[in-house]
XYZ file of C-alpha atoms in Angstrom:
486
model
C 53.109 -48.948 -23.975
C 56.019 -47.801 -26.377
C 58.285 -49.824 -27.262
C 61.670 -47.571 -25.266
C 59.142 -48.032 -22.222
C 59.181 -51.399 -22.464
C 62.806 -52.030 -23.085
C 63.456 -49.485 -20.043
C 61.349 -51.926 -17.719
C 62.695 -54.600 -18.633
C 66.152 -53.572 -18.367
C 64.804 -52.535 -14.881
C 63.253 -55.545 -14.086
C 66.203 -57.485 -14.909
C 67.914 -56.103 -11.937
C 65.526 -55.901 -9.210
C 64.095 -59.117 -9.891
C 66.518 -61.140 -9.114
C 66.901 -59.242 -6.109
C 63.813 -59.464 -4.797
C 63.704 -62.284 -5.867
C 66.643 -63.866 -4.188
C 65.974 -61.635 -0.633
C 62.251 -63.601 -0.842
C 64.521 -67.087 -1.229
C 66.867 -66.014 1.675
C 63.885 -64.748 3.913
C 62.408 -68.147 3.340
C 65.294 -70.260 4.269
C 66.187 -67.604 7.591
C 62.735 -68.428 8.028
C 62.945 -72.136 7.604
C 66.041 -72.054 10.299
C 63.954 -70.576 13.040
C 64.807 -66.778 12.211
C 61.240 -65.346 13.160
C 62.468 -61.301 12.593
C 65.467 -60.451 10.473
C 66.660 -57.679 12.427
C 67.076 -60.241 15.460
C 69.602 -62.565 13.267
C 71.210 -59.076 12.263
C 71.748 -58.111 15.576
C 72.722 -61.210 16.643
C 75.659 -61.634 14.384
C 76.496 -57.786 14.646
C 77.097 -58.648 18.205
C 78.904 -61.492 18.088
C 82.659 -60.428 17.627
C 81.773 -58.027 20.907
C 80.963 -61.322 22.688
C 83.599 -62.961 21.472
C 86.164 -60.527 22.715
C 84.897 -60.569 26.003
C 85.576 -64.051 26.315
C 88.665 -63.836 24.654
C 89.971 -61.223 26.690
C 89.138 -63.029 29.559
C 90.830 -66.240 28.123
C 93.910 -64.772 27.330
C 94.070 -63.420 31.433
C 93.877 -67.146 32.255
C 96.344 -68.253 30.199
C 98.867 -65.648 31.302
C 98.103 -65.261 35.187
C 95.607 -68.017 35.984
C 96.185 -71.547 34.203
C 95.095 -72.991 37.354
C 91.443 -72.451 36.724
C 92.117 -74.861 33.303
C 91.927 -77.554 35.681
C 88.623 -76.851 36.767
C 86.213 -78.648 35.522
C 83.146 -76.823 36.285
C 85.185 -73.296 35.263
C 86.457 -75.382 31.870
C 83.098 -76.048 31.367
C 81.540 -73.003 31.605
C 84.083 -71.356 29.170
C 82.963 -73.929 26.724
C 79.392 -73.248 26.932
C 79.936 -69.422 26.326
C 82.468 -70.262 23.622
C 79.857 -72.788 21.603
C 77.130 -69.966 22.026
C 79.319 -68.049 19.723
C 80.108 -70.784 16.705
C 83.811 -71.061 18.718
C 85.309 -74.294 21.010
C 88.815 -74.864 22.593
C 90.833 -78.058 23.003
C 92.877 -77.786 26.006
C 96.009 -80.656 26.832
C 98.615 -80.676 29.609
C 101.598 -82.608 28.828
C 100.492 -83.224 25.210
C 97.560 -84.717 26.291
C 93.902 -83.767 25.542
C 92.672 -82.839 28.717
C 89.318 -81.314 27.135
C 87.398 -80.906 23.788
C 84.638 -78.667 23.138
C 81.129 -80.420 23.281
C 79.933 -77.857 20.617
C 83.377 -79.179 18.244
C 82.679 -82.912 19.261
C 78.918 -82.396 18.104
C 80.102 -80.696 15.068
C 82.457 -83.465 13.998
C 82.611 -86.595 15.936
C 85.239 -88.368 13.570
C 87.992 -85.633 13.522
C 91.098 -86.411 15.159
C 91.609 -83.879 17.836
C 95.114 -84.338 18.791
C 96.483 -84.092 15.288
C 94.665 -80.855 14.839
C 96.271 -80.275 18.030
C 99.700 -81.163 17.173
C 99.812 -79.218 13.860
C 96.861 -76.796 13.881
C 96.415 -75.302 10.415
C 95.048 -71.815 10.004
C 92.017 -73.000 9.024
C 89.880 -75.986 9.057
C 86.281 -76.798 8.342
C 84.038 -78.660 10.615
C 80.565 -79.662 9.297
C 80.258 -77.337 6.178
C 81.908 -74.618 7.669
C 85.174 -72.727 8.483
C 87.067 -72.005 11.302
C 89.930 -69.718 12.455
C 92.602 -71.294 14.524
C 94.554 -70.107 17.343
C 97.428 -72.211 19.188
C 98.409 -70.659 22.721
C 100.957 -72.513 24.913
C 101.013 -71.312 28.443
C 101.973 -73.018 32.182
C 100.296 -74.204 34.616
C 101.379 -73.304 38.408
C 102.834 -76.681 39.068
C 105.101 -76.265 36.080
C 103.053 -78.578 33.491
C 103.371 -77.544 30.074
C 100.057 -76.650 28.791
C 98.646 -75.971 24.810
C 95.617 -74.592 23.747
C 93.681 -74.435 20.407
C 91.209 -72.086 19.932
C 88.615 -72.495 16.696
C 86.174 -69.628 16.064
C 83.959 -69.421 13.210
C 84.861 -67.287 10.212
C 81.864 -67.010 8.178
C 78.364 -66.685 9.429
C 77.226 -69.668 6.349
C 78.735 -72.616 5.149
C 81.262 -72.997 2.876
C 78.803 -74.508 0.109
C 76.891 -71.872 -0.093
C 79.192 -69.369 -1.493
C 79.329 -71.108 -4.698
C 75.162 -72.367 -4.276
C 74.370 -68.661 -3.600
C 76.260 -67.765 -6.613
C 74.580 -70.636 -9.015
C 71.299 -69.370 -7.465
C 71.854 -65.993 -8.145
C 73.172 -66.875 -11.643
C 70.116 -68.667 -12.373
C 67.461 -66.098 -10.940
C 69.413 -63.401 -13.337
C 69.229 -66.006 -16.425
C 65.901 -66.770 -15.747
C 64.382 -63.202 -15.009
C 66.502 -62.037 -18.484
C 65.179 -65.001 -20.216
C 61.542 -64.542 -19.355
C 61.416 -61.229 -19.855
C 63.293 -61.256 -22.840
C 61.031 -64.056 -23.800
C 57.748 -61.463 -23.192
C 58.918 -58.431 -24.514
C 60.013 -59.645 -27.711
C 56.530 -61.225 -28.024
C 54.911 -57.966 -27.319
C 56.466 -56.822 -30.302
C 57.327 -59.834 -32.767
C 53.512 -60.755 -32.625
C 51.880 -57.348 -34.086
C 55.047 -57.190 -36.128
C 54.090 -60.547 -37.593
C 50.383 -59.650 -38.154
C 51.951 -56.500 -40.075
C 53.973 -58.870 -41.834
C 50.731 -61.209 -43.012
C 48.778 -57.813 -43.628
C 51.469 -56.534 -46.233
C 51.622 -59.585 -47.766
C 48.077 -59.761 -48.498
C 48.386 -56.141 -49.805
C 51.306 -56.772 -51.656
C 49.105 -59.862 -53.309
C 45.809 -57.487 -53.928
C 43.938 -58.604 -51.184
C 42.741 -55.416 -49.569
C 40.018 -56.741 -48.188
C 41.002 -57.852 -44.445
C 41.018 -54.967 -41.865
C 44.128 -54.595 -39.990
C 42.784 -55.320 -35.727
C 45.640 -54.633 -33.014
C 45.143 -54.055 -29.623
C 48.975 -52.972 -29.495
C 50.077 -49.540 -28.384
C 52.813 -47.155 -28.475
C 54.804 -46.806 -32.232
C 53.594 -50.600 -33.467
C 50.135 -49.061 -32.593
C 50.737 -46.292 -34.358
C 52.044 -47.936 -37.430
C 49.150 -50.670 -37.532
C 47.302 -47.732 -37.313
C 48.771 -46.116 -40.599
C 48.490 -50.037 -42.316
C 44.738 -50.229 -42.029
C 44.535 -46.059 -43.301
C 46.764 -46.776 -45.898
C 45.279 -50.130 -46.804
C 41.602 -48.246 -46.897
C 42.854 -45.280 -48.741
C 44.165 -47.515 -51.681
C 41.412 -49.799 -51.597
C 39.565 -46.662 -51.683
C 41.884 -45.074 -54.739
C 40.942 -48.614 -56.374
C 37.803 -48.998 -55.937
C 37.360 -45.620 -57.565
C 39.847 -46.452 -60.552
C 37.397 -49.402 -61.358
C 34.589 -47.199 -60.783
C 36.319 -44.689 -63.138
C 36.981 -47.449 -65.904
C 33.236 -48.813 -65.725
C 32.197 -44.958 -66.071
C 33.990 -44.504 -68.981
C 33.198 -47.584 -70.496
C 29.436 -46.220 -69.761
C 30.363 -43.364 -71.132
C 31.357 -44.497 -74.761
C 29.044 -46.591 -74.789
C 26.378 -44.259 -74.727
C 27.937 -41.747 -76.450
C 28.507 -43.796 -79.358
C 24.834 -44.752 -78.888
C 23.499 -40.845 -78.748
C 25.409 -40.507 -81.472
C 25.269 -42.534 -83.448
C 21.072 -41.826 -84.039
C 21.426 -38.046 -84.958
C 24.565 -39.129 -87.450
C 22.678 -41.858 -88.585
C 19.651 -39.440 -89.455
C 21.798 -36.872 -90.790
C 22.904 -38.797 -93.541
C 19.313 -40.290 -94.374
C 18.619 -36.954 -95.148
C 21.713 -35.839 -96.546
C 21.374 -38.940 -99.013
C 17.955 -37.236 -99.722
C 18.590 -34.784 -100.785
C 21.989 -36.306 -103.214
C 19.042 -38.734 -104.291
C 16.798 -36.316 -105.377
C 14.052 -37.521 -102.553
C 13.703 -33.500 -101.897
C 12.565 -32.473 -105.300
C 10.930 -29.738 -104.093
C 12.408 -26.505 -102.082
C 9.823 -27.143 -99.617
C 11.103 -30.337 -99.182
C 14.718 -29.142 -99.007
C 13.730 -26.631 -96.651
C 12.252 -29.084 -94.392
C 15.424 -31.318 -95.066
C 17.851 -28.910 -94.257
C 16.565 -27.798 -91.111
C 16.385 -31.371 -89.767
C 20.018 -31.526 -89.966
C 20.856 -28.286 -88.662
C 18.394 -29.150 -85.627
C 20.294 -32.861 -84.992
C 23.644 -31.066 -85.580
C 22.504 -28.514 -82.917
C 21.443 -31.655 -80.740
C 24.679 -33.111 -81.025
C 26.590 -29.867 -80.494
C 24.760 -29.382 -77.503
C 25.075 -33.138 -76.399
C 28.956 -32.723 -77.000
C 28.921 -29.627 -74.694
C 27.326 -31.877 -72.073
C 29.412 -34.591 -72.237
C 32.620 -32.119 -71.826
C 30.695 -30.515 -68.899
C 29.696 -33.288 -67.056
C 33.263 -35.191 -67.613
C 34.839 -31.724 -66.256
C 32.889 -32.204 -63.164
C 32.993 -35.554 -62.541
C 36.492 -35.421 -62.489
C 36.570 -32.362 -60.203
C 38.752 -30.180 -62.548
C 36.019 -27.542 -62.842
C 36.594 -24.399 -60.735
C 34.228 -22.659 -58.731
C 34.072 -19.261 -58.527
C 31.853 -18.491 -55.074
C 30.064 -15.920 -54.340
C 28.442 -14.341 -51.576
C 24.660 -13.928 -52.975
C 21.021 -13.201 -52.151
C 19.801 -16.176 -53.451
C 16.037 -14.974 -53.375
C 17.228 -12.102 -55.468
C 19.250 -14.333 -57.855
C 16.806 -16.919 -58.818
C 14.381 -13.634 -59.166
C 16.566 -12.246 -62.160
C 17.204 -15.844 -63.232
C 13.225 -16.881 -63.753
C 12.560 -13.188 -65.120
C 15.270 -13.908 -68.109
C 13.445 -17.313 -68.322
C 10.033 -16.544 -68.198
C 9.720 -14.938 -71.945
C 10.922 -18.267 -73.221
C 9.274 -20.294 -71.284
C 6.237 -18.497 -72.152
C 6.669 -18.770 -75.977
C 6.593 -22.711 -75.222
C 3.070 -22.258 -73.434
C 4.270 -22.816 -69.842
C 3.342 -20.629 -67.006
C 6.534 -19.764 -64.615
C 5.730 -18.722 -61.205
C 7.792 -17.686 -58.409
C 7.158 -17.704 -54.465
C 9.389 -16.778 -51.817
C 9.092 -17.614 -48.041
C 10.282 -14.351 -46.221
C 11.303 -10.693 -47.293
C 14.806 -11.017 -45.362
C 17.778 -12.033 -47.909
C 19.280 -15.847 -47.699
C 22.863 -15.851 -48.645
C 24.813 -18.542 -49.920
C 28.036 -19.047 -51.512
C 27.452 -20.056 -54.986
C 28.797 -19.773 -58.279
C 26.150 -18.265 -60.508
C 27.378 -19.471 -63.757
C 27.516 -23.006 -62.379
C 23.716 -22.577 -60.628
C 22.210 -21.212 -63.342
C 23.209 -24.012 -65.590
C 21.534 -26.156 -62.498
C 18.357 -23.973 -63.028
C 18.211 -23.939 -66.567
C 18.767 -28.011 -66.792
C 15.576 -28.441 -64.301
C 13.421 -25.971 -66.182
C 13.896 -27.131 -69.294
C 13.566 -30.736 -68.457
C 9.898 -30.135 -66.963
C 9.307 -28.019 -70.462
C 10.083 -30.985 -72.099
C 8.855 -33.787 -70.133
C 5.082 -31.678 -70.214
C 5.627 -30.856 -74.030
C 4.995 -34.981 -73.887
C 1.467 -34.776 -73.089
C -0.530 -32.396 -75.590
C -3.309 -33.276 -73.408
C -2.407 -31.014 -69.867
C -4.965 -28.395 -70.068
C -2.043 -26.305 -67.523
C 1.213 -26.554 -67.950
C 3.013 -24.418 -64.900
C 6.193 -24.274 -63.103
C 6.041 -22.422 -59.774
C 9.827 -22.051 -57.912
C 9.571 -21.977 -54.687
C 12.325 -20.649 -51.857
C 12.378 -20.722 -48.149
C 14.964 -20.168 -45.465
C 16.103 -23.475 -43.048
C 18.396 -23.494 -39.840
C 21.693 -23.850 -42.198
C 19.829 -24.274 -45.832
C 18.184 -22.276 -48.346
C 15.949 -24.825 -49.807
C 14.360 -24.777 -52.931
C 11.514 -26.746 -54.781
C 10.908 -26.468 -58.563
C 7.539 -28.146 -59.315
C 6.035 -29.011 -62.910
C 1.974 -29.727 -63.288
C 3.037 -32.661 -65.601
C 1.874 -36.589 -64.782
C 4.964 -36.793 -62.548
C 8.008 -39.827 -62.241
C 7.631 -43.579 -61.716
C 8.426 -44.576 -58.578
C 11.102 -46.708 -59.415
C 12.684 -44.138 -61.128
C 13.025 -41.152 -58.650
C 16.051 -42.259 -57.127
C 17.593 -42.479 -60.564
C 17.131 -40.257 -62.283
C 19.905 -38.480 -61.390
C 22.409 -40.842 -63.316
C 24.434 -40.055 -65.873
C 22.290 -41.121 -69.154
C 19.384 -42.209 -67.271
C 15.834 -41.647 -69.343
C 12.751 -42.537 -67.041
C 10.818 -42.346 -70.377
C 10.397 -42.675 -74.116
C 9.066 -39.262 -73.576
C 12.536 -38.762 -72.030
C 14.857 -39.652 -74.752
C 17.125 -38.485 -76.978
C 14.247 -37.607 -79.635
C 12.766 -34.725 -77.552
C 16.754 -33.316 -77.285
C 17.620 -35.210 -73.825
C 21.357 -36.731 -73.356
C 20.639 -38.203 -69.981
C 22.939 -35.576 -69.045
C 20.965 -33.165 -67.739
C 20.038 -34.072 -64.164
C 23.440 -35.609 -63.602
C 25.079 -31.972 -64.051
C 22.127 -30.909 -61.918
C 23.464 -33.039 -59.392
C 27.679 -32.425 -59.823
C 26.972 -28.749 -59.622
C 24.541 -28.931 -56.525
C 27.204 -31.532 -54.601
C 29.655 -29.283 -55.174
C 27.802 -26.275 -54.006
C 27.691 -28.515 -50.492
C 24.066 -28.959 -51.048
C 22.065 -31.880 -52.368
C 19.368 -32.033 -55.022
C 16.571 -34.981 -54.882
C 13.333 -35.825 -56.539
C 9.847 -36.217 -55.483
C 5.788 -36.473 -56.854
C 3.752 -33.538 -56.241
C 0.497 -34.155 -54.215
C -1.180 -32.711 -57.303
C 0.832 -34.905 -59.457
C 3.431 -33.297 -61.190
C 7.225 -33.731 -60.924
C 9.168 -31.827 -58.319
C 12.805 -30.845 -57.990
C 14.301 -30.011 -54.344
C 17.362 -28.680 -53.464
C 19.280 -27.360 -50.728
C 22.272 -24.930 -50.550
C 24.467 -23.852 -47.517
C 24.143 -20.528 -46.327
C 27.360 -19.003 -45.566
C 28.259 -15.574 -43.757
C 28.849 -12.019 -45.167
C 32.405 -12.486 -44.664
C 32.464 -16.210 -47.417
C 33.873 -15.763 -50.597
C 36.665 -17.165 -52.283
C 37.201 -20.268 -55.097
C 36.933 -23.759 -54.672
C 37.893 -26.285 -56.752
């Protein structure tokens, strides 16, 4: 519930409760005084005046044309019965004295002194919690005697107390209902207010580690809401900056490391040949093209590192495609296969299918991919002088949304332990592996950036006949995809 909703109810509330509230209190006590159906006390003091102006009326006839019947008891009587039926009484005297009080007035008040009331009648009067009207009528009776009459009716239908207890009640029910509610509302939104508070405290101290939990709704939903996104997105943001820092911490340190061993060799030779070790121009020769070769490795290391730092930081642009991917890696392993070749390695290619697989690709950024798988299964079976085959077959097929594709070697395959690494940056499984044989540990790791962000996903796996295998898949995507991504 939002928070205006909230306010609007209880704004609400703070007016009809009391009201209910205090027609439940008067029920009760209309209920308490013998009042079995409302509508019969309503109708019973709606009619009341009506009754009492019949009997007035018929009073004021006496005491103009009939006095006589005053001195009746039984008539006096009667007139006093119908008079206390409706909250009214009359004291009647002859000669200034009482001649007859009201039973309902006597009942009402015992103590009070009739014939002073009857002597100097005030307007009003109250007799046992309530007030009466007065009405002094002086008339004659036949014989001449000099009559006075005091007639008390009731003006209000409660006692005088109440007005001010009704009021106090009232007051209180209103106080009450505002306090309480007052006392709820603000707690439905102080409390989730105050577990914001605690949250951005702990924030504001580092601590991004406790998840935000409200069961609120409405805006302080809503805004504990954005405090547990925001908290995850910037203890996302720094969990990456410290992943970041430890990557390039990695980073130098094996760069300084991969460099540091083709430097190191360069100058052994370079002091050589200053030393006069290479005497001979077959020496020299020999010399000289061990330096170019580790200057070419570290070129070509360099160019890695700038790749792979590129990508890792996702600042490298793709430039998609819409290609037959069958047809691509066709052109790709033909341009490869002459090389390949000239190292003693068989390349074969198999493809699943005669209809065309598109994908959206880059093909600068895939063939790199290729080239980086190929040439570490040249390398890793250039290792072991012993394989009477060395062969690479490429394999494509078409899946519900992939093209997948499996690049498999005839070497001694990977440890175990080492398939699911060997996609990290400057990861060797192997001496064989190493910076020696012209690996910077970079390879597979571009493999990987450029296949992630193809949308694929590249993994590694043993042959059944042993050798190393590469897998990858790659979206297909519609005629219609092209575009860049970054």
């Amino acid at each position: 519930m939002s928070i205006r909703v909230k306010l609007y109810m209880s704004y609400l509330a703070m007016v009809f409760v009391p009201v209910i509230l205090m027609s439940v209190f008067m029920l009760s006590i209309l209920y308490a005084g013998g009042v079995e159906d409302v509508r019969q006390y309503f109708d019973k003091e709606n009619k009341e005046p009506f009754n009492q102006a019949l009997v007035y009326g018929e009073l004021s006839y006496v005491f103009r044309n009939d006095a006589g019947q005053l001195e009746d008891s039984e008539y006096v009587a009667e007139i006093q019965t119908r008079l206390g039926e409706l909250w009214a009484g009359l004291i009647i005297s002859r000669d200034g004295t009482i001649s007859s009080v009201a039973p309902f007035l006597r009942q009402a008040s015992p103590r009070q002194d009739w014939q002073l009331l009857l002597k100097d009648p005030p307007e009003t009067v109250t007799i046992n919690r309530f007030r009466f009207e007065t009405s002094l009528v002086d008339f004659r009776y036949p014989d001449g005697g000099s009559g006075k009459a005091v007639l008390l009716r009731r003006e209000d239908t409660v006692p005088i107390y109440w007005r001010p207890i009704s009021s106090s009640i009232t007051l209180a029910f209103i106080c009450l209902t505002s306090l309480l509610l007052t006392y709820f509302v603000s707690r439905s939104i102080i409390r989730p207010l105050k577990k914001l508070e605690a949250a951005a405290l702990q924030m504001k101290e580092g601590d991004l580690s406790r998840e935000i939990v409200t069961t609120a709704k409405g805006e302080i939903g809503q805004l504990s809401h954005a405090f547990e996104e925001m908290r995850i997105r910037l203890k996302g943001s720094i969990d990456q900056s410290l992943q970041y820092e430890e990557n390039r911490k990695m980073l130098l340190s094996h760069i300084s490391h991969d460099l540091k061993t083709p430097i190191s060799a360069i100058k052994g030779y370079v002091e050589g040949i200053m030393d006069g070790i290479a005497n001979t121009d077959e020496k020299r020769k020999r010399y000289m093209e061990t330096i170019y070769r580790k200057a070419s490795d570290m070129d070509q290391l360099i160019d890695e590192l700038f790749l792979f730092s590129k990508l890792d930081l996702h600042t490298v642009a793709f430039d998609f495609k819409n290609i037959d991917i069958g047809r691509y890696l066709e052109h790709f392993l033909e341009e490869q296969r002459f090389d390949l070749e000239k190292s003693g390695v068989l390349l074969r290619y198999a493809q699943e299918g005669q209809h065309p697989i598109t994908v959206a690709a880059d093909p600068d950024k895939l063939s790199r991919a290729f080239s980086n798988m190929l040439n570490n299964s040249v390398k890793y079976m250039g290792q072991h002088p012993d394989l009477t085959r060395k062969e690479i077959t490429v394999r494509i097929a078409e899946q519900e949304q992939d093209a997948y594709i499996e690049i498999e070697d005839t070497g001694p395959g990977i440890e175990a332990e080492a398939l699911p690494q060997i996609f990290e940056r400057f990861y060797r499984a192997e001496q064989s592996r190493n910076s020696e044989t012209g690996g910077s540990g970079l390879g597979l790791a571009i493999v990987k950036q450029i296949i992630e962000g193809h949308g694929g996903r590249v993994w590694a796996e043993n042959a059944e006949t042993g050798g190393a295998r590469f897998c990858l898949t790659l979206p297909k995507s519609g005629p219609a995809v092209g575009g860049e991504r970054a």
